[in-house]
Short mmCIF file of C-alpha atoms (C1' of nucleotides) in Angstrom, two decimals:
data_model
loop_
_atom_site.label_atom_id
_atom_site.label_comp_id
_atom_site.label_asym_id
_atom_site.label_seq_id
_atom_site.Cartn_x
_atom_site.Cartn_y
_atom_site.Cartn_z
CA MET A 4 0.00 -0.03 0.00
CA ILE A 5 1.58 3.22 -1.14
CA ASP A 6 0.43 6.04 1.12
CA LYS A 7 -0.61 9.11 -0.67
CA THR A 8 0.90 12.52 -0.05
CA PRO A 9 -1.39 15.33 1.10
CA SER A 10 -1.14 16.96 -2.31
CA GLU A 11 -2.26 13.71 -3.94
CA ARG A 12 -5.18 13.53 -1.59
CA ARG A 13 -6.10 17.12 -2.31
CA TYR A 14 -5.83 16.49 -6.06
CA GLU A 15 -8.13 13.47 -5.77
CA LYS A 16 -10.57 15.44 -3.69
CA THR A 17 -11.02 18.29 -6.11
CA ARG A 18 -11.20 15.81 -8.93
CA GLN A 19 -14.09 14.16 -7.12
CA GLY A 20 -15.61 17.58 -6.49
CA ILE A 21 -15.57 18.31 -10.18
CA LEU A 22 -17.28 15.00 -10.87
CA ASP A 23 -19.89 15.71 -8.21
CA ALA A 24 -20.67 19.03 -9.81
CA ALA A 25 -20.85 17.42 -13.24
CA ARG A 26 -23.23 14.76 -11.94
CA SER A 27 -25.45 17.37 -10.45
CA LEU A 28 -25.52 19.41 -13.64
CA LEU A 29 -26.25 16.26 -15.64
CA GLN A 30 -29.23 15.29 -13.47
CA GLU A 31 -30.59 18.80 -13.46
CA GLY A 32 -30.48 19.55 -17.14
CA GLY A 33 -29.26 16.58 -19.11
CA VAL A 34 -25.95 16.16 -20.85
CA GLU A 35 -26.10 19.52 -22.65
CA ALA A 36 -26.28 21.31 -19.35
CA VAL A 37 -22.77 20.04 -18.54
CA SER A 38 -20.47 22.71 -19.92
CA MET A 39 -16.94 23.45 -18.83
CA ARG A 40 -17.90 26.98 -17.91
CA SER A 41 -20.96 26.08 -15.83
CA LEU A 42 -18.91 23.33 -14.26
CA ALA A 43 -16.10 25.70 -13.39
CA GLU A 44 -18.63 28.16 -11.96
CA LYS A 45 -20.07 25.43 -9.75
CA VAL A 46 -16.76 24.37 -8.29
CA ASP A 47 -15.35 27.93 -8.02
CA TYR A 48 -12.56 27.40 -10.48
CA SER A 49 -11.71 29.01 -13.82
CA PRO A 50 -12.64 26.86 -16.84
CA ALA A 51 -8.97 26.41 -17.64
CA ALA A 52 -8.27 24.89 -14.26
CA LEU A 53 -10.47 21.92 -15.03
CA TYR A 54 -7.95 20.87 -17.64
CA LYS A 55 -5.41 20.18 -14.87
CA TYR A 56 -7.75 17.43 -13.63
CA PHE A 57 -9.29 16.09 -16.85
CA SER A 58 -7.71 16.20 -20.26
CA ASN A 59 -10.98 17.21 -21.89
CA LYS A 60 -14.72 17.29 -21.43
CA GLU A 61 -15.24 13.83 -22.87
CA GLU A 62 -13.14 12.37 -20.06
CA ILE A 63 -15.53 13.90 -17.55
CA ILE A 64 -18.56 12.63 -19.47
CA GLU A 65 -16.93 9.20 -19.70
CA ALA A 66 -16.46 9.07 -15.93
CA LEU A 67 -20.16 9.83 -15.47
CA ARG A 68 -20.99 7.17 -18.03
CA GLN A 69 -19.00 4.68 -16.00
CA GLU A 70 -20.91 5.69 -12.85
CA ALA A 71 -24.20 5.35 -14.71
CA TRP A 72 -23.25 1.92 -15.93
CA GLU A 73 -22.49 0.70 -12.41
CA LEU A 74 -25.65 2.27 -11.00
CA MET A 75 -27.63 0.52 -13.67
CA ALA A 76 -26.05 -2.87 -13.01
CA ASN A 77 -26.85 -2.55 -9.32
CA PHE A 78 -30.38 -1.36 -9.84
CA GLU A 79 -32.22 -4.53 -8.91
CA PRO A 80 -35.90 -4.92 -8.18
CA ASP A 81 -37.37 -6.05 -4.90
CA MET A 82 -38.08 -9.65 -5.62
CA PRO A 83 -40.85 -11.05 -3.36
CA PRO A 84 -40.04 -14.60 -2.42
CA GLY A 85 -41.77 -17.46 -4.13
CA LEU A 86 -41.99 -15.87 -7.57
CA SER A 87 -42.03 -18.06 -10.66
CA MET A 88 -39.40 -17.58 -13.30
CA ALA A 89 -42.01 -15.98 -15.53
CA GLU A 90 -42.96 -13.47 -12.90
CA MET A 91 -39.34 -12.65 -12.23
CA PHE A 92 -38.78 -12.14 -15.91
CA VAL A 93 -41.54 -9.56 -16.13
CA LEU A 94 -40.44 -7.83 -12.94
CA SER A 95 -36.84 -7.56 -14.17
CA GLY A 96 -37.96 -6.13 -17.46
CA GLN A 97 -40.19 -3.58 -15.74
CA ASN A 98 -37.31 -2.73 -13.46
CA TYR A 99 -35.10 -1.98 -16.42
CA VAL A 100 -37.62 0.41 -17.86
CA LYS A 101 -38.07 1.99 -14.43
CA PHE A 102 -34.37 2.72 -14.24
CA ALA A 103 -34.52 4.53 -17.58
CA THR A 104 -37.49 6.46 -16.32
CA ARG A 105 -35.98 7.41 -13.01
CA TYR A 106 -32.52 8.33 -14.37
CA PRO A 107 -33.17 9.30 -17.99
CA GLU A 108 -29.87 11.23 -18.31
CA TYR A 109 -27.88 8.29 -16.96
CA TYR A 110 -29.69 5.88 -19.24
CA LEU A 111 -29.21 8.03 -22.31
CA LEU A 112 -25.58 8.55 -21.40
CA VAL A 113 -24.93 4.81 -21.27
CA MET A 114 -26.76 4.30 -24.53
CA SER A 115 -25.09 7.20 -26.36
CA THR A 116 -21.70 5.58 -26.65
CA THR A 117 -20.30 4.38 -29.95
CA GLU A 118 -16.87 4.05 -28.52
CA THR A 119 -17.17 1.94 -25.38
CA GLY A 120 -19.14 -0.99 -26.85
CA PRO A 121 -17.82 -4.56 -27.23
CA GLU A 122 -15.63 -5.42 -30.20
CA SER A 123 -17.39 -8.70 -30.86
CA MET A 124 -20.49 -10.67 -29.83
CA GLU A 125 -18.19 -12.99 -27.91
CA GLU A 126 -16.89 -10.06 -25.87
CA PHE A 127 -20.45 -8.86 -25.39
CA LYS A 128 -21.51 -12.17 -23.97
CA GLN A 129 -18.79 -11.84 -21.37
CA MET A 130 -20.21 -8.60 -19.99
CA PRO A 131 -21.51 -9.04 -16.42
CA SER A 132 -24.90 -7.56 -17.09
CA PHE A 133 -25.53 -9.89 -19.96
CA ILE A 134 -24.19 -12.89 -18.12
CA ASN A 135 -26.74 -12.17 -15.42
CA LEU A 136 -29.55 -12.16 -17.90
CA LEU A 137 -28.22 -15.23 -19.61
CA GLN A 138 -27.92 -17.22 -16.41
CA PHE A 139 -31.50 -16.40 -15.59
CA THR A 140 -32.79 -17.55 -18.96
CA GLU A 141 -30.66 -20.69 -18.82
CA ALA A 142 -32.19 -21.55 -15.47
CA ALA A 143 -35.71 -20.83 -16.70
CA ILE A 144 -35.21 -22.95 -19.79
CA GLY A 145 -33.30 -25.67 -18.03
CA SER A 146 -36.09 -26.10 -15.49
CA GLY A 147 -38.60 -26.38 -18.30
CA GLN A 148 -40.49 -23.26 -17.30
CA PHE A 149 -39.54 -21.48 -20.51
CA ILE A 150 -39.80 -23.39 -23.76
CA LEU A 151 -37.90 -22.31 -26.88
CA PRO A 152 -38.36 -23.64 -30.41
CA GLU A 153 -35.79 -26.16 -31.58
CA GLY A 154 -32.48 -24.73 -32.68
CA TYR A 155 -32.56 -21.73 -30.39
CA THR A 156 -30.45 -21.16 -27.32
CA PRO A 157 -30.94 -19.27 -24.07
CA THR A 158 -28.77 -16.61 -25.65
CA HIS A 159 -31.42 -15.96 -28.25
CA PHE A 160 -34.08 -15.43 -25.62
CA ALA A 161 -31.77 -13.26 -23.52
CA LEU A 162 -31.17 -11.13 -26.58
CA LEU A 163 -34.89 -10.92 -27.23
CA ALA A 164 -35.49 -9.68 -23.70
CA TRP A 165 -32.68 -7.20 -24.06
CA PHE A 166 -33.99 -5.83 -27.32
CA VAL A 167 -37.48 -5.42 -25.95
CA VAL A 168 -36.52 -3.57 -22.76
CA HIS A 169 -34.14 -1.29 -24.68
CA GLY A 170 -36.78 -0.59 -27.29
CA ILE A 171 -39.34 0.27 -24.65
CA SER A 172 -36.93 2.42 -22.65
CA LEU A 173 -35.64 4.41 -25.58
CA LEU A 174 -39.05 4.92 -27.13
CA LYS A 175 -40.41 5.99 -23.81
CA LEU A 176 -37.71 8.65 -23.43
CA SER A 177 -37.86 9.88 -27.04
CA MET A 178 -40.79 9.47 -29.35
CA MET A 179 -43.36 8.41 -26.76
CA SER A 180 -42.33 10.88 -24.05
CA LYS A 181 -45.54 12.82 -24.42
CA CYS A 182 -47.61 9.83 -23.35
CA ALA A 183 -45.04 8.04 -21.27
CA ASP A 184 -47.37 6.68 -18.59
CA GLU A 185 -49.90 5.25 -21.02
CA PHE A 186 -47.04 3.85 -23.04
CA GLU A 187 -45.52 2.20 -20.05
CA THR A 188 -48.67 0.33 -19.09
CA ALA A 189 -49.05 -0.89 -22.68
CA SER A 190 -45.43 -1.98 -22.85
CA PHE A 191 -45.77 -3.83 -19.52
CA GLU A 192 -48.69 -5.75 -21.00
CA VAL A 193 -46.38 -6.75 -23.79
CA LEU A 194 -43.79 -8.02 -21.31
CA ASN A 195 -46.50 -10.09 -19.77
CA MET A 196 -47.51 -11.45 -23.13
CA ILE A 197 -43.93 -12.52 -23.86
CA GLN A 198 -43.84 -14.37 -20.56
CA GLU A 199 -47.07 -16.16 -21.41
CA ILE A 200 -45.96 -17.04 -24.91
CA ILE A 201 -42.62 -18.40 -23.80
CA GLY A 202 -44.17 -20.26 -20.92
CA ARG A 203 -46.92 -22.07 -22.80
CA ASP A 204 -46.34 -25.59 -24.06
CA MET B 29 -54.54 26.55 -58.85
CA ILE B 30 -52.93 29.79 -57.90
CA ASP B 31 -49.95 30.39 -60.16
CA LYS B 32 -46.85 31.55 -58.39
CA THR B 33 -44.94 34.65 -59.22
CA PRO B 34 -41.32 34.34 -60.40
CA SER B 35 -40.10 35.70 -57.07
CA GLU B 36 -42.13 33.06 -55.22
CA ARG B 37 -40.60 30.40 -57.45
CA ARG B 38 -37.15 31.72 -56.76
CA TYR B 39 -37.82 31.80 -53.07
CA GLU B 40 -39.00 28.24 -53.11
CA LYS B 41 -35.98 27.19 -55.15
CA THR B 42 -33.37 28.58 -52.79
CA ARG B 43 -35.30 27.20 -49.86
CA GLN B 44 -35.02 23.76 -51.43
CA GLY B 45 -31.35 24.44 -52.18
CA ILE B 46 -30.75 25.07 -48.51
CA LEU B 47 -32.53 21.88 -47.61
CA ASP B 48 -30.52 19.97 -50.20
CA ALA B 49 -27.27 21.27 -48.71
CA ALA B 50 -28.50 20.45 -45.21
CA ARG B 51 -29.37 16.92 -46.26
CA SER B 52 -25.98 16.48 -47.77
CA LEU B 53 -24.21 17.74 -44.65
CA LEU B 54 -26.39 15.46 -42.53
CA GLN B 55 -25.56 12.38 -44.50
CA GLU B 56 -21.84 13.20 -44.57
CA GLY B 57 -21.25 13.96 -40.96
CA GLY B 58 -24.39 13.40 -38.93
CA VAL B 59 -26.59 16.01 -37.32
CA GLU B 60 -23.73 17.83 -35.66
CA ALA B 61 -22.20 18.55 -39.00
CA VAL B 62 -25.20 20.66 -39.90
CA SER B 63 -24.30 24.14 -38.75
CA MET B 64 -25.73 27.40 -39.98
CA ARG B 65 -22.27 28.53 -41.01
CA SER B 66 -21.27 25.41 -42.93
CA LEU B 67 -24.73 25.41 -44.50
CA ALA B 68 -24.36 29.05 -45.57
CA GLU B 69 -20.94 28.26 -46.99
CA LYS B 70 -22.34 25.40 -48.99
CA VAL B 71 -25.12 27.40 -50.60
CA ASP B 72 -22.98 30.57 -51.05
CA TYR B 73 -24.98 32.74 -48.68
CA SER B 74 -24.13 34.50 -45.49
CA PRO B 75 -25.34 32.75 -42.35
CA ALA B 76 -27.75 35.59 -41.69
CA ALA B 77 -29.46 35.08 -45.05
CA LEU B 78 -30.67 31.60 -44.04
CA TYR B 79 -32.95 33.26 -41.52
CA LYS B 80 -34.93 34.77 -44.39
CA TYR B 81 -35.88 31.23 -45.37
CA PHE B 82 -36.09 29.43 -42.07
CA SER B 83 -36.90 30.98 -38.72
CA ASN B 84 -34.19 28.97 -37.00
CA LYS B 85 -31.98 25.90 -37.27
CA GLU B 86 -34.56 23.60 -35.67
CA GLU B 87 -36.95 24.35 -38.50
CA ILE B 88 -34.39 23.08 -40.99
CA ILE B 89 -33.72 19.97 -38.91
CA GLU B 90 -37.45 19.42 -38.55
CA ALA B 91 -37.84 19.53 -42.34
CA LEU B 92 -35.15 16.86 -42.69
CA ARG B 93 -36.85 14.84 -40.01
CA GLN B 94 -40.04 14.97 -42.02
CA GLU B 95 -38.20 13.79 -45.10
CA ALA B 96 -36.60 10.99 -43.12
CA TRP B 97 -39.95 9.93 -41.77
CA GLU B 98 -41.44 9.68 -45.25
CA LEU B 99 -38.42 7.89 -46.64
CA MET B 100 -38.65 5.41 -43.82
CA ALA B 101 -42.37 4.79 -44.35
CA ASN B 102 -41.75 4.12 -48.06
CA PHE B 103 -38.76 1.86 -47.45
CA GLU B 104 -40.42 -1.45 -48.20
CA PRO B 105 -38.70 -4.75 -48.78
CA ASP B 106 -38.89 -6.77 -51.97
CA MET B 107 -41.51 -9.33 -51.07
CA PRO B 108 -41.15 -12.48 -53.14
CA PRO B 109 -44.62 -13.82 -53.94
CA GLY B 110 -45.98 -16.77 -52.02
CA LEU B 111 -44.44 -15.91 -48.69
CA SER B 112 -46.13 -16.99 -45.50
CA MET B 113 -47.15 -14.39 -42.94
CA ALA B 114 -44.33 -15.58 -40.74
CA GLU B 115 -41.76 -15.08 -43.42
CA MET B 116 -43.14 -11.68 -44.27
CA PHE B 117 -42.92 -10.70 -40.61
CA VAL B 118 -39.26 -11.58 -40.45
CA LEU B 119 -38.48 -9.86 -43.73
CA SER B 120 -40.24 -6.67 -42.61
CA GLY B 121 -38.33 -6.61 -39.36
CA GLN B 122 -35.03 -7.13 -41.17
CA ASN B 123 -35.97 -4.40 -43.57
CA TYR B 124 -36.54 -1.99 -40.73
CA VAL B 125 -33.12 -2.71 -39.33
CA LYS B 126 -31.64 -2.35 -42.79
CA PHE B 127 -33.07 1.11 -43.13
CA ALA B 128 -31.48 2.17 -39.89
CA THR B 129 -28.21 0.72 -41.12
CA ARG B 130 -28.31 2.34 -44.53
CA TYR B 131 -29.47 5.75 -43.33
CA PRO B 132 -28.22 5.98 -39.73
CA GLU B 133 -28.46 9.78 -39.57
CA TYR B 134 -32.03 9.72 -40.87
CA TYR B 135 -32.98 7.01 -38.44
CA LEU B 136 -31.42 8.79 -35.46
CA LEU B 137 -33.06 12.02 -36.53
CA VAL B 138 -36.51 10.46 -36.52
CA MET B 139 -35.81 8.83 -33.14
CA SER B 140 -34.36 11.91 -31.48
CA THR B 141 -37.58 13.83 -31.23
CA THR B 142 -39.25 14.49 -27.92
CA GLU B 143 -41.49 17.10 -29.44
CA THR B 144 -43.15 15.49 -32.46
CA GLY B 145 -44.42 12.33 -30.75
CA PRO B 146 -48.06 11.43 -30.23
CA GLU B 147 -49.93 12.88 -27.29
CA SER B 148 -51.65 9.64 -26.41
CA MET B 149 -51.55 5.94 -27.26
CA GLU B 150 -54.83 6.46 -29.08
CA GLU B 151 -53.18 9.03 -31.34
CA PHE B 152 -50.19 6.75 -31.76
CA LYS B 153 -52.40 3.94 -33.00
CA GLN B 154 -53.70 6.28 -35.72
CA MET B 155 -50.26 6.82 -37.19
CA PRO B 156 -50.00 5.33 -40.70
CA SER B 157 -46.85 3.35 -40.03
CA PHE B 158 -48.36 1.71 -37.02
CA ILE B 159 -51.64 1.08 -38.79
CA ASN B 160 -49.69 -0.80 -41.44
CA LEU B 161 -48.01 -2.99 -38.88
CA LEU B 162 -51.28 -3.48 -37.03
CA GLN B 163 -53.18 -4.56 -40.14
CA PHE B 164 -50.53 -7.11 -40.90
CA THR B 165 -50.67 -8.65 -37.42
CA GLU B 166 -54.48 -8.61 -37.52
CA ALA B 167 -54.41 -10.52 -40.80
CA ALA B 168 -51.85 -12.99 -39.50
CA ILE B 169 -53.77 -13.57 -36.29
CA GLY B 170 -57.16 -13.60 -37.97
CA SER B 171 -56.01 -16.31 -40.40
CA GLY B 172 -54.75 -18.40 -37.53
CA GLN B 173 -51.12 -18.27 -38.64
CA PHE B 174 -50.13 -16.34 -35.55
CA ILE B 175 -51.45 -17.42 -32.20
CA LEU B 176 -51.56 -15.10 -29.20
CA PRO B 177 -52.30 -16.06 -25.57
CA GLU B 178 -55.79 -15.31 -24.35
CA GLY B 179 -56.43 -11.71 -23.40
CA TYR B 180 -53.94 -10.22 -25.84
CA THR B 181 -54.74 -8.29 -29.00
CA PRO B 182 -53.01 -7.81 -32.32
CA THR B 183 -51.96 -4.42 -30.96
CA HIS B 184 -49.86 -6.17 -28.32
CA PHE B 185 -48.05 -8.15 -30.88
CA ALA B 186 -47.58 -5.16 -33.14
CA LEU B 187 -46.03 -3.32 -30.17
CA LEU B 188 -43.78 -6.25 -29.44
CA ALA B 189 -42.51 -6.25 -33.02
CA TRP B 190 -42.04 -2.49 -32.91
CA PHE B 191 -40.07 -2.68 -29.63
CA VAL B 192 -37.79 -5.40 -30.95
CA VAL B 193 -36.89 -3.74 -34.24
CA HIS B 194 -36.27 -0.40 -32.53
CA GLY B 195 -34.20 -2.05 -29.83
CA ILE B 196 -32.11 -3.83 -32.47
CA SER B 197 -31.70 -0.71 -34.62
CA LEU B 198 -30.73 1.61 -31.85
CA LEU B 199 -28.37 -0.86 -30.23
CA LYS B 200 -26.77 -1.55 -33.55
CA LEU B 201 -26.10 2.13 -34.12
CA SER B 202 -24.92 2.87 -30.60
CA MET B 203 -23.55 0.32 -28.18
CA MET B 204 -23.04 -2.51 -30.64
CA SER B 205 -21.65 -0.40 -33.52
CA LYS B 206 -18.24 -1.95 -33.20
CA CYS B 207 -19.55 -5.41 -34.02
CA ALA B 208 -22.57 -4.36 -36.11
CA ASP B 209 -22.43 -7.22 -38.61
CA GLU B 210 -22.13 -9.98 -36.10
CA PHE B 211 -24.84 -8.27 -34.05
CA GLU B 212 -27.16 -8.11 -37.05
CA THR B 213 -26.97 -11.82 -37.80
CA ALA B 214 -27.66 -12.62 -34.14
CA SER B 215 -30.63 -10.25 -34.04
CA PHE B 216 -32.05 -11.70 -37.21
CA GLU B 217 -31.94 -15.10 -35.59
CA VAL B 218 -33.98 -13.62 -32.78
CA LEU B 219 -36.52 -12.29 -35.28
CA ASN B 220 -36.82 -15.82 -36.68
CA MET B 221 -37.27 -17.20 -33.18
CA ILE B 222 -40.16 -14.84 -32.51
CA GLN B 223 -41.79 -15.93 -35.71
CA GLU B 224 -41.45 -19.57 -34.72
CA ILE B 225 -42.72 -18.92 -31.20
CA ILE B 226 -45.72 -16.99 -32.35
CA GLY B 227 -46.54 -19.43 -35.10
CA ARG B 228 -46.43 -22.67 -33.05
CA ASP B 229 -49.62 -24.04 -31.63
"C1'" DG C 4 -39.07 55.52 -67.41
"C1'" DC C 5 -39.02 56.64 -62.77
"C1'" DA C 6 -39.71 56.97 -57.91
"C1'" DA C 7 -41.35 54.50 -53.78
"C1'" DG C 8 -41.42 50.52 -51.12
"C1'" DG C 9 -40.67 46.05 -49.94
"C1'" DA C 10 -37.84 41.81 -50.37
"C1'" DA C 11 -33.22 39.80 -50.27
"C1'" DG C 12 -28.76 39.74 -48.56
"C1'" DT C 13 -24.82 41.10 -45.57
"C1'" DG C 14 -21.17 42.41 -41.86
"C1'" DA C 15 -20.70 42.90 -37.39
"C1'" DA C 16 -21.90 41.90 -33.18
"C1'" DC C 17 -23.76 39.17 -28.75
"C1'" DG C 18 -23.51 35.49 -25.83
"C1'" DG C 19 -22.57 30.85 -25.78
"C1'" DT C 20 -19.37 26.49 -26.50
"C1'" DG C 21 -14.53 23.52 -25.87
"C1'" DT C 22 -9.77 24.33 -25.63
"C1'" DT C 23 -4.91 26.32 -25.39
"C1'" DC C 24 -1.18 28.95 -23.59
"C1'" DA C 25 1.75 32.35 -21.54
"C1'" DC C 26 1.93 33.84 -17.21
"C1'" DA C 27 1.29 34.46 -11.97
"C1'" DA C 28 0.77 32.50 -7.43
"C1'" DA C 29 1.19 29.12 -4.26
"C1'" DA C 30 3.28 24.85 -2.41
"C1'" DC C 31 7.08 22.11 -2.07
"C1'" DA C 32 12.15 20.80 -2.04
"C1'" DA C 33 16.96 21.81 -1.26
"C1'" DT D 3 16.07 31.24 1.43
"C1'" DT D 4 16.46 29.80 -3.07
"C1'" DG D 5 14.96 27.13 -6.84
"C1'" DT D 6 11.45 24.05 -8.83
"C1'" DT D 7 7.23 22.06 -9.54
"C1'" DT D 8 2.40 22.18 -8.99
"C1'" DT D 9 -1.89 24.81 -9.19
"C1'" DG D 10 -4.61 28.31 -11.01
"C1'" DT D 11 -5.88 32.17 -14.13
"C1'" DG D 12 -7.06 35.74 -18.00
"C1'" DA D 13 -7.05 36.21 -22.50
"C1'" DA D 14 -7.39 34.48 -26.56
"C1'" DC D 15 -8.84 31.19 -30.68
"C1'" DA D 16 -12.10 28.99 -33.36
"C1'" DC D 17 -16.35 27.45 -33.41
"C1'" DC D 18 -21.73 27.71 -32.54
"C1'" DG D 19 -26.98 29.94 -33.19
"C1'" DT D 20 -29.02 34.22 -33.61
"C1'" DT D 21 -30.08 39.34 -34.14
"C1'" DC D 22 -30.02 43.80 -36.22
"C1'" DA D 23 -28.92 47.92 -38.62
"C1'" DC D 24 -27.77 48.60 -43.06
"C1'" DT D 25 -27.25 48.17 -48.12
"C1'" DT D 26 -28.66 46.34 -52.56
"C1'" DC D 27 -31.84 44.65 -55.53
"C1'" DC D 28 -36.32 43.77 -57.54
"C1'" DT D 29 -41.13 44.87 -58.07
"C1'" DT D 30 -45.02 47.66 -58.07
"C1'" DG D 31 -47.73 51.97 -59.15
"C1'" DC D 32 -47.64 56.04 -61.59
#
DNA sequence: GCAAGGAAGTGAACGGTGTTCACAAAACAA
DNA sequence: TTGTTTTGTGAACACCGTTCACTTCCTTGC
């Protein structure tokens, strides 16, 4: 353990302070409210000073994106005990949409990356959040509660679920934002329908 | 028919010229490449002159969005004769994704609106593109080729299809852009799976 | 044909953005 | 205390959307 000098601690502290201010600006007014000048104003520095702590604005945004990603991964629903796989599936899907609704700026930040994504599907399948989803579908299919047509794997169903919840979330925040509540109830009915389709034999 | 004066024709012509230049800039470098200054440069006007033809930049973008919307609605796949409903479903879904792939800026433009969306689900269901999708699912379900669980309507399945293709398209253009091809084949397998699930009895 | 009036077009500016750089001030090291 | 490195700043650069007084051109009425 290398102990840090006071100056290193100070450096780290103001760096965190900048990120805190950026997070606050992001949540208040979306990503376009995060400007170097407003950020500097908020932390009582000159705009130029920020460049001693971050090499550019994108590095600040990227740090927030990382935070958002972690928050999203740890945003798990209250699972009442004794739920069937099908019920858990619906609840998880709803929870995903609820995250996007509660933290729209975080969600859009995570989704707005063309740079951080996986280089291959193989790499994608290694990502913790997808592994989680995959393990769930494997369990549901393995136990016979979910039934897939011949030739399809749990990965296919996990992808389906992923597509649907992303489609719902993004549409809710963009095109359907003017009737978001009504849209949400309709989309939750669709989640239920999927569960019934996949569960029937 | 009110015949237009020469000056009106000229006005309309330069207005179109501006839109042409804007479209070209959009397709070359995405929406952030469309700036009033680069636009003015391209049509050999001063930036201020553009405001005699459009009240602001958003009005230009909105015109392009309208174009994109129409192009998207008319982007229909070559349907070989004798296809089953299930095959047509898959082909239509693939076609949707292909549009997003071929015209990513157009697709993102259409999707990036929080202002133009429907005010209610009822209004949404009246939109031509959704009516198309709905009529197809009604036909497929009415003929017994698609089977839905009790209590669910063709609208539910149309929504499901809509969610999936949007989820695929947006993910392909954002997070999965680094492995877009691989991702596309996987997502097309998912479309096929849906068709098989919904078609089985 | 000519003057009046409106339409078309412009240069300069305002306030905003991200970023750089020479410089000053403060903290640290010898 | 001196010298050096870190920390911070003001001013500038090159962009952005937009406005406005001003000129230039075309059209309309006589």
